[in-house]
Amino acid sequence: MTAALTALADTCARLVHRGELVGWVAGVADADGQTVHAGGRRSLEGPAMTADTQFAMSSNTKPLAGALALRLVELGILDLDDPVEQWLPELADPRVLTDPAAALDDTVPAEQPITVRHLLTMTPGFGWVSEPGPLATRLGERGLEPGPWGPQMGPDEFLARLGALPLANQPGSAWRYHTSSDVLGVLLARATDRTVGELLSEHVLGPLELTDTAFRGDPERMATAYGPDDEGGLTPFPVPAGTYTRVPPFESLAAGLVSTVPDQLTFLASLVGTAPALLSAESVADMRTDHLTAGQRVTASGFLDADCGWGHHVEIRPHGLIGWAGGLGTIGYADPRTGRAAVVATQVSFDGPGTAQAFDAFWSLLD
């Protein structure tokens, strides 16, 4: 484990020297504890990167959403097969496009209601629409398209806009990425009359003592997000002003959290038995089970490899590895066979060559 982490640190240091990364933090955790290394800077002209640097987690927020929802199921607040319309009337009696690229009025009734289970498995009929057409266009116009941060509107407005549009697919028939996580957050808040932040603190962050994970970061510790520019260098990523450093209008369970590598290691280790248990063994097993059918998997192309599946808001990789990655340069997985968790945070978006190389090297931490 130490040798693999040292090798990855050497790789990241070379990428920083070549200008393909600005800074990085990487760590592993197992039954013996955590080991974390850091290098580079939090910004091009900023202070040194350290283990307590906070990163925009973007889609690495999603696994925490799954854990929170399953905890509320354990408490009897909701059931996986509950129709969501009892909390989200905006999604009652949805219409479904005859084809994802069809005209917005070319619809049929939904054959079944959307359930909590559909949200956890990302199969409610809405989400990332890659097929060019009126629905994809309207999602962009209405600020509903998936992105690396949360919706720039309040939860009620978000649901009103989403509920006014038809579904791309019949509920339960196709896997579509991202939007389910934000809808799940609104449902959990309405079902409990609490904010998403309050629920996350009480049921996930507090029990695991994740003190550096929140919807608002510390500007003195936040890493600046970067993306590749047209000349082969790096430029600040166009994050909306105040995102991750102010109270957001929408506490997004899809992409809203900031966190540190040590916090993420603790969370992932809790799902493989080497950190305090957050969920029951039954819930953890359910979270770590691939729930996709062959038909649902068709629309996962481009997100999930052919030999991978999707549990309750985590990817299921060969040999049972669980976790996910974030578009702004974070990745974290854990191995139930060994109890080992690994996390790398680069602060450069995943389309940057440095992050791609760091992600390739990441897998050696779990070998």
Tab-separated table of C-alpha atoms in Angstrom:
chain	number	residue	atom	x	y	z
A	1	MET	CA	0.000	0.000	0.000
A	2	THR	CA	2.735	2.459	0.947
A	3	ALA	CA	4.749	1.654	-2.193
A	4	ALA	CA	1.723	2.233	-4.435
A	5	LEU	CA	0.937	5.540	-2.740
A	6	THR	CA	4.559	6.654	-3.062
A	7	ALA	CA	4.537	5.765	-6.760
A	8	LEU	CA	1.323	7.710	-7.297
A	9	ALA	CA	2.810	10.684	-5.418
A	10	ASP	CA	5.810	10.592	-7.757
A	11	THR	CA	3.483	10.542	-10.772
A	12	CYS	CA	1.487	13.512	-9.487
A	13	ALA	CA	4.667	15.452	-8.704
A	14	ARG	CA	5.814	15.000	-12.311
A	15	LEU	CA	2.423	16.194	-13.556
A	16	VAL	CA	2.708	19.305	-11.378
A	17	HIS	CA	6.211	19.952	-12.728
A	18	ARG	CA	4.892	19.686	-16.308
A	19	GLY	CA	2.046	22.105	-15.542
A	20	GLU	CA	-0.672	19.474	-16.022
A	21	LEU	CA	-1.706	19.576	-12.364
A	22	VAL	CA	-1.605	22.423	-9.859
A	23	GLY	CA	-1.763	20.320	-6.722
A	24	TRP	CA	-3.074	17.021	-5.427
A	25	VAL	CA	-3.925	15.013	-2.324
A	26	ALA	CA	-4.023	11.210	-2.290
A	27	GLY	CA	-4.702	8.727	0.461
A	28	VAL	CA	-5.462	5.159	1.405
A	29	ALA	CA	-7.208	3.695	4.430
A	30	ASP	CA	-7.544	0.196	5.832
A	31	ALA	CA	-7.797	-1.505	9.196
A	32	ASP	CA	-4.436	0.003	10.186
A	33	GLY	CA	-5.576	3.600	9.633
A	34	GLN	CA	-5.056	6.290	6.989
A	35	THR	CA	-2.017	7.439	5.049
A	36	VAL	CA	-2.327	10.718	3.119
A	37	HIS	CA	0.194	12.497	0.871
A	38	ALA	CA	-0.117	15.953	-0.714
A	39	GLY	CA	1.849	18.051	-3.181
A	40	GLY	CA	1.712	21.167	-5.305
A	41	ARG	CA	-0.446	24.181	-4.480
A	42	ARG	CA	-4.090	25.004	-3.832
A	43	SER	CA	-3.929	27.530	-6.683
A	44	LEU	CA	-1.247	28.540	-9.168
A	45	GLU	CA	0.040	31.312	-6.915
A	46	GLY	CA	-1.416	30.024	-3.660
A	47	PRO	CA	-0.312	28.160	-0.536
A	48	ALA	CA	0.884	24.575	-0.510
A	49	MET	CA	-1.635	21.788	-0.818
A	50	THR	CA	-2.172	19.961	2.492
A	51	ALA	CA	-4.196	17.015	3.734
A	52	ASP	CA	-6.887	19.365	5.092
A	53	THR	CA	-7.431	21.127	1.756
A	54	GLN	CA	-11.102	21.140	0.787
A	55	PHE	CA	-12.048	20.194	-2.764
A	56	ALA	CA	-15.253	20.645	-4.724
A	57	MET	CA	-16.429	17.035	-4.797
A	58	SER	CA	-18.900	17.450	-7.672
A	59	SER	CA	-20.265	13.948	-8.362
A	60	ASN	CA	-18.405	12.379	-5.462
A	61	THR	CA	-21.306	13.858	-3.497
A	62	LYS	CA	-23.608	11.158	-4.888
A	63	PRO	CA	-22.458	8.185	-2.754
A	64	LEU	CA	-23.198	10.188	0.402
A	65	ALA	CA	-26.686	10.793	-0.976
A	66	GLY	CA	-27.210	7.058	-1.271
A	67	ALA	CA	-26.040	6.446	2.280
A	68	LEU	CA	-28.297	9.205	3.645
A	69	ALA	CA	-31.361	7.865	1.858
A	70	LEU	CA	-30.742	4.310	3.046
A	71	ARG	CA	-30.332	5.546	6.610
A	72	LEU	CA	-33.749	7.205	6.452
A	73	VAL	CA	-35.165	3.954	5.060
A	74	GLU	CA	-33.682	2.137	8.058
A	75	LEU	CA	-35.400	4.643	10.360
A	76	GLY	CA	-38.759	3.933	8.729
A	77	ILE	CA	-39.211	7.460	7.364
A	78	LEU	CA	-39.657	6.135	3.843
A	79	ASP	CA	-39.607	2.859	1.943
A	80	LEU	CA	-37.737	2.052	-1.243
A	81	ASP	CA	-40.971	1.219	-3.051
A	82	ASP	CA	-42.884	4.320	-1.928
A	83	PRO	CA	-44.145	6.423	-4.849
A	84	VAL	CA	-42.378	9.773	-4.705
A	85	GLU	CA	-45.545	11.730	-5.510
A	86	GLN	CA	-46.598	11.750	-1.860
A	87	TRP	CA	-43.722	14.174	-1.213
A	88	LEU	CA	-43.167	15.424	-4.754
A	89	PRO	CA	-46.606	16.153	-6.259
A	90	GLU	CA	-44.829	17.817	-9.176
A	91	LEU	CA	-43.920	14.288	-10.346
A	92	ALA	CA	-47.407	12.769	-10.035
A	93	ASP	CA	-48.904	11.268	-13.217
A	94	PRO	CA	-45.945	12.039	-15.485
A	95	ARG	CA	-46.105	11.936	-19.264
A	96	VAL	CA	-43.397	10.045	-21.158
A	97	LEU	CA	-41.971	10.868	-24.581
A	98	THR	CA	-42.497	8.241	-27.250
A	99	ASP	CA	-38.779	8.690	-27.968
A	100	PRO	CA	-36.194	10.748	-26.041
A	101	ALA	CA	-35.726	12.937	-29.136
A	102	ALA	CA	-39.456	13.353	-29.853
A	103	ALA	CA	-41.440	16.587	-29.743
A	104	LEU	CA	-42.379	17.588	-26.201
A	105	ASP	CA	-46.090	16.921	-26.832
A	106	ASP	CA	-45.489	13.467	-28.341
A	107	THR	CA	-46.145	11.597	-25.110
A	108	VAL	CA	-47.938	8.685	-23.490
A	109	PRO	CA	-48.904	8.167	-19.837
A	110	ALA	CA	-46.366	6.686	-17.448
A	111	GLU	CA	-46.964	2.972	-16.926
A	112	GLN	CA	-46.048	3.109	-13.240
A	113	PRO	CA	-45.313	5.784	-10.641
A	114	ILE	CA	-41.766	6.937	-9.904
A	115	THR	CA	-40.517	5.391	-6.650
A	116	VAL	CA	-37.728	6.063	-4.185
A	117	ARG	CA	-35.969	2.977	-5.556
A	118	HIS	CA	-36.005	4.511	-9.033
A	119	LEU	CA	-34.244	7.588	-7.678
A	120	LEU	CA	-31.579	5.541	-5.881
A	121	THR	CA	-30.856	3.487	-9.006
A	122	MET	CA	-31.170	6.502	-11.369
A	123	THR	CA	-33.998	4.896	-13.335
A	124	PRO	CA	-36.988	7.308	-12.865
A	125	GLY	CA	-37.084	8.308	-16.538
A	126	PHE	CA	-35.322	11.655	-16.207
A	127	GLY	CA	-31.641	12.599	-16.063
A	128	TRP	CA	-28.848	13.163	-18.547
A	129	VAL	CA	-30.339	13.299	-22.068
A	130	SER	CA	-27.603	12.780	-24.659
A	131	GLU	CA	-30.064	12.397	-27.536
A	132	PRO	CA	-30.327	15.741	-29.409
A	133	GLY	CA	-33.898	16.972	-29.460
A	134	PRO	CA	-36.456	19.265	-27.843
A	135	LEU	CA	-36.139	17.723	-24.361
A	136	ALA	CA	-32.348	18.102	-24.223
A	137	THR	CA	-32.689	21.688	-25.453
A	138	ARG	CA	-35.383	22.583	-22.937
A	139	LEU	CA	-33.418	21.087	-20.042
A	140	GLY	CA	-30.554	23.406	-20.902
A	141	GLU	CA	-32.817	26.426	-21.313
A	142	ARG	CA	-34.422	25.792	-17.918
A	143	GLY	CA	-31.158	25.295	-16.039
A	144	LEU	CA	-31.896	21.606	-15.438
A	145	GLU	CA	-29.036	20.025	-17.346
A	146	PRO	CA	-26.503	18.028	-15.280
A	147	GLY	CA	-23.346	19.870	-14.270
A	148	PRO	CA	-20.452	19.817	-11.785
A	149	TRP	CA	-22.334	21.912	-9.201
A	150	GLY	CA	-25.902	22.136	-7.927
A	151	PRO	CA	-28.899	23.871	-9.530
A	152	GLN	CA	-28.756	27.656	-9.456
A	153	MET	CA	-32.303	27.959	-8.082
A	154	GLY	CA	-34.298	26.879	-5.043
A	155	PRO	CA	-35.610	23.316	-4.598
A	156	ASP	CA	-39.279	24.167	-5.210
A	157	GLU	CA	-38.482	25.996	-8.443
A	158	PHE	CA	-36.256	23.122	-9.542
A	159	LEU	CA	-39.048	20.572	-9.033
A	160	ALA	CA	-41.616	22.813	-10.694
A	161	ARG	CA	-39.451	23.143	-13.798
A	162	LEU	CA	-38.603	19.441	-13.910
A	163	GLY	CA	-42.185	18.334	-13.331
A	164	ALA	CA	-43.405	20.513	-16.208
A	165	LEU	CA	-41.377	18.437	-18.684
A	166	PRO	CA	-42.085	14.905	-19.922
A	167	LEU	CA	-39.889	11.975	-18.977
A	168	ALA	CA	-37.360	10.681	-21.493
A	169	ASN	CA	-38.235	7.055	-20.637
A	170	GLN	CA	-40.805	5.032	-18.768
A	171	PRO	CA	-39.981	4.838	-15.037
A	172	GLY	CA	-37.776	1.843	-14.346
A	173	SER	CA	-36.804	1.239	-17.965
A	174	ALA	CA	-33.546	3.175	-18.432
A	175	TRP	CA	-30.564	4.486	-16.464
A	176	ARG	CA	-30.057	8.239	-16.771
A	177	TYR	CA	-27.364	9.979	-14.822
A	178	HIS	CA	-27.350	12.741	-12.223
A	179	THR	CA	-30.769	14.396	-11.799
A	180	SER	CA	-32.126	11.660	-9.517
A	181	SER	CA	-29.672	12.741	-6.818
A	182	ASP	CA	-31.027	16.288	-6.671
A	183	VAL	CA	-34.626	15.096	-6.730
A	184	LEU	CA	-33.760	12.657	-3.939
A	185	GLY	CA	-32.488	15.536	-1.832
A	186	VAL	CA	-35.736	17.476	-2.222
A	187	LEU	CA	-37.730	14.355	-1.318
A	188	LEU	CA	-35.697	13.671	1.834
A	189	ALA	CA	-36.050	17.271	2.971
A	190	ARG	CA	-39.810	17.331	2.430
A	191	ALA	CA	-40.320	13.902	4.033
A	192	THR	CA	-38.621	15.066	7.224
A	193	ASP	CA	-39.333	18.817	7.188
A	194	ARG	CA	-35.570	19.341	7.531
A	195	THR	CA	-32.933	20.792	5.251
A	196	VAL	CA	-30.652	18.464	3.330
A	197	GLY	CA	-27.705	19.898	5.236
A	198	GLU	CA	-29.334	19.152	8.582
A	199	LEU	CA	-30.143	15.586	7.543
A	200	LEU	CA	-26.656	14.952	6.221
A	201	SER	CA	-25.073	16.323	9.399
A	202	GLU	CA	-27.294	14.253	11.700
A	203	HIS	CA	-27.225	10.948	9.860
A	204	VAL	CA	-23.903	10.810	7.970
A	205	LEU	CA	-21.388	13.528	8.766
A	206	GLY	CA	-21.915	13.595	12.521
A	207	PRO	CA	-21.811	9.838	13.157
A	208	LEU	CA	-18.640	9.489	11.062
A	209	GLU	CA	-17.093	12.717	12.421
A	210	LEU	CA	-16.628	14.137	8.922
A	211	THR	CA	-15.921	17.657	10.133
A	212	ASP	CA	-14.575	19.007	6.826
A	213	THR	CA	-17.487	17.982	4.591
A	214	ALA	CA	-20.259	20.515	3.953
A	215	PHE	CA	-22.187	22.484	1.345
A	216	ARG	CA	-20.030	25.506	2.104
A	217	GLY	CA	-16.257	25.380	2.341
A	218	ASP	CA	-13.605	27.456	4.061
A	219	PRO	CA	-12.236	29.922	1.477
A	220	GLU	CA	-8.841	29.735	3.211
A	221	ARG	CA	-8.655	25.978	2.618
A	222	MET	CA	-10.470	25.520	-0.699
A	223	ALA	CA	-8.523	24.377	-3.744
A	224	THR	CA	-9.196	26.454	-6.857
A	225	ALA	CA	-10.767	24.369	-9.635
A	226	TYR	CA	-9.027	24.387	-13.025
A	227	GLY	CA	-9.659	23.066	-16.501
A	228	PRO	CA	-7.501	22.737	-19.638
A	229	ASP	CA	-7.131	25.797	-21.863
A	230	ASP	CA	-6.695	25.956	-25.645
A	231	GLU	CA	-2.920	26.254	-25.391
A	232	GLY	CA	-2.229	23.131	-23.381
A	233	GLY	CA	-2.163	24.874	-20.015
A	234	LEU	CA	-4.642	25.297	-17.182
A	235	THR	CA	-7.205	28.024	-16.547
A	236	PRO	CA	-9.613	28.546	-13.631
A	237	PHE	CA	-12.789	26.527	-14.162
A	238	PRO	CA	-15.839	28.794	-14.673
A	239	VAL	CA	-17.490	28.018	-11.333
A	240	PRO	CA	-20.409	30.403	-10.567
A	241	ALA	CA	-19.408	33.088	-8.061
A	242	GLY	CA	-19.868	31.955	-4.460
A	243	THR	CA	-20.379	28.292	-5.348
A	244	TYR	CA	-18.922	26.095	-2.579
A	245	THR	CA	-18.020	29.149	-0.422
A	246	ARG	CA	-21.494	30.562	0.328
A	247	VAL	CA	-24.753	28.982	1.476
A	248	PRO	CA	-26.142	27.612	-1.809
A	249	PRO	CA	-29.709	28.168	-3.029
A	250	PHE	CA	-29.932	24.390	-3.531
A	251	GLU	CA	-28.158	21.893	-1.259
A	252	SER	CA	-27.306	19.480	-4.037
A	253	LEU	CA	-26.869	15.772	-3.336
A	254	ALA	CA	-25.719	15.393	-6.939
A	255	ALA	CA	-22.719	17.713	-6.856
A	256	GLY	CA	-22.879	20.168	-3.965
A	257	LEU	CA	-20.391	19.100	-1.307
A	258	VAL	CA	-16.866	20.143	-0.490
A	259	SER	CA	-14.718	17.695	1.416
A	260	THR	CA	-11.206	16.530	2.205
A	261	VAL	CA	-9.422	13.343	1.275
A	262	PRO	CA	-9.338	12.109	4.913
A	263	ASP	CA	-13.099	12.625	5.260
A	264	GLN	CA	-13.762	10.764	2.027
A	265	LEU	CA	-11.523	7.906	3.092
A	266	THR	CA	-13.474	7.556	6.337
A	267	PHE	CA	-16.802	7.535	4.509
A	268	LEU	CA	-15.722	4.903	1.978
A	269	ALA	CA	-14.075	2.789	4.683
A	270	SER	CA	-17.391	2.777	6.564
A	271	LEU	CA	-18.927	0.932	3.612
A	272	VAL	CA	-16.325	-1.846	3.633
A	273	GLY	CA	-15.938	-2.490	7.345
A	274	THR	CA	-12.770	-0.599	8.264
A	275	ALA	CA	-14.388	2.522	9.745
A	276	PRO	CA	-17.377	2.827	12.094
A	277	ALA	CA	-20.507	1.420	10.483
A	278	LEU	CA	-22.988	4.029	9.307
A	279	LEU	CA	-25.565	1.588	7.924
A	280	SER	CA	-26.726	-1.898	8.808
A	281	ALA	CA	-25.058	-4.827	7.090
A	282	GLU	CA	-28.241	-5.374	5.075
A	283	SER	CA	-28.321	-1.770	3.855
A	284	VAL	CA	-24.643	-1.812	2.961
A	285	ALA	CA	-25.105	-5.025	1.011
A	286	ASP	CA	-28.034	-3.471	-0.853
A	287	MET	CA	-26.020	-0.337	-1.617
A	288	ARG	CA	-23.151	-2.474	-2.957
A	289	THR	CA	-25.369	-4.629	-5.214
A	290	ASP	CA	-25.645	-3.975	-8.943
A	291	HIS	CA	-29.346	-3.271	-9.456
A	292	LEU	CA	-29.342	-2.595	-13.210
A	293	THR	CA	-31.004	-4.862	-15.735
A	294	ALA	CA	-29.628	-5.320	-19.238
A	295	GLY	CA	-32.313	-3.004	-20.581
A	296	GLN	CA	-31.552	-0.248	-18.086
A	297	ARG	CA	-27.848	-0.530	-18.800
A	298	VAL	CA	-28.230	0.461	-22.467
A	299	THR	CA	-28.473	4.169	-21.623
A	300	ALA	CA	-25.465	3.940	-19.269
A	301	SER	CA	-23.038	3.781	-22.186
A	302	GLY	CA	-20.400	6.467	-21.787
A	303	PHE	CA	-20.783	6.504	-18.009
A	304	LEU	CA	-20.435	2.875	-16.955
A	305	ASP	CA	-18.089	0.382	-18.604
A	306	ALA	CA	-19.622	-2.821	-19.944
A	307	ASP	CA	-18.379	-4.828	-16.948
A	308	CYS	CA	-19.606	-2.279	-14.368
A	309	GLY	CA	-22.973	-1.734	-12.720
A	310	TRP	CA	-24.802	0.670	-10.437
A	311	GLY	CA	-25.936	0.127	-6.869
A	312	HIS	CA	-27.638	2.696	-4.663
A	313	HIS	CA	-25.712	5.744	-5.836
A	314	VAL	CA	-22.360	4.002	-6.223
A	315	GLU	CA	-20.708	2.346	-9.183
A	316	ILE	CA	-20.085	-1.383	-8.862
A	317	ARG	CA	-16.849	-2.377	-10.575
A	318	PRO	CA	-15.323	-5.833	-11.149
A	319	HIS	CA	-14.548	-7.714	-7.922
A	320	GLY	CA	-17.095	-5.574	-6.086
A	321	LEU	CA	-15.179	-2.288	-5.915
A	322	ILE	CA	-17.567	0.555	-5.039
A	323	GLY	CA	-17.278	4.306	-5.412
A	324	TRP	CA	-17.411	7.057	-8.012
A	325	ALA	CA	-15.551	10.036	-9.444
A	326	GLY	CA	-16.212	13.770	-9.729
A	327	GLY	CA	-15.918	15.932	-12.814
A	328	LEU	CA	-13.712	18.509	-11.076
A	329	GLY	CA	-10.942	15.997	-10.434
A	330	THR	CA	-11.816	13.688	-7.532
A	331	ILE	CA	-12.088	9.905	-7.382
A	332	GLY	CA	-12.715	7.472	-4.526
A	333	TYR	CA	-13.387	3.724	-4.333
A	334	ALA	CA	-13.248	0.985	-1.728
A	335	ASP	CA	-12.753	-2.772	-1.890
A	336	PRO	CA	-15.039	-4.951	0.281
A	337	ARG	CA	-12.601	-7.856	-0.091
A	338	THR	CA	-9.695	-6.068	1.612
A	339	GLY	CA	-11.426	-3.243	3.480
A	340	ARG	CA	-9.159	-0.766	1.712
A	341	ALA	CA	-10.349	2.642	0.539
A	342	ALA	CA	-8.471	5.045	-1.737
A	343	VAL	CA	-9.078	8.654	-2.767
A	344	VAL	CA	-7.265	11.059	-5.095
A	345	ALA	CA	-8.161	14.737	-5.546
A	346	THR	CA	-6.460	16.813	-8.260
A	347	GLN	CA	-8.606	20.015	-8.551
A	348	VAL	CA	-8.307	19.824	-12.374
A	349	SER	CA	-11.394	18.731	-14.317
A	350	PHE	CA	-11.458	15.160	-15.573
A	351	ASP	CA	-10.877	16.224	-19.204
A	352	GLY	CA	-7.422	17.562	-18.312
A	353	PRO	CA	-4.521	15.256	-19.274
A	354	GLY	CA	-2.976	15.447	-15.817
A	355	THR	CA	-6.144	14.282	-14.091
A	356	ALA	CA	-6.591	11.477	-16.612
A	357	GLN	CA	-3.087	10.208	-15.817
A	358	ALA	CA	-3.608	10.569	-12.073
A	359	PHE	CA	-6.883	8.647	-12.338
A	360	ASP	CA	-5.148	5.877	-14.308
A	361	ALA	CA	-2.520	5.613	-11.562
A	362	PHE	CA	-5.219	5.680	-8.861
A	363	TRP	CA	-6.245	2.051	-9.390
A	364	SER	CA	-2.840	0.792	-8.201
A	365	LEU	CA	-3.845	1.939	-4.689
A	366	LEU	CA	-6.461	-0.808	-4.589
A	367	ASP	CA	-4.389	-3.638	-6.095
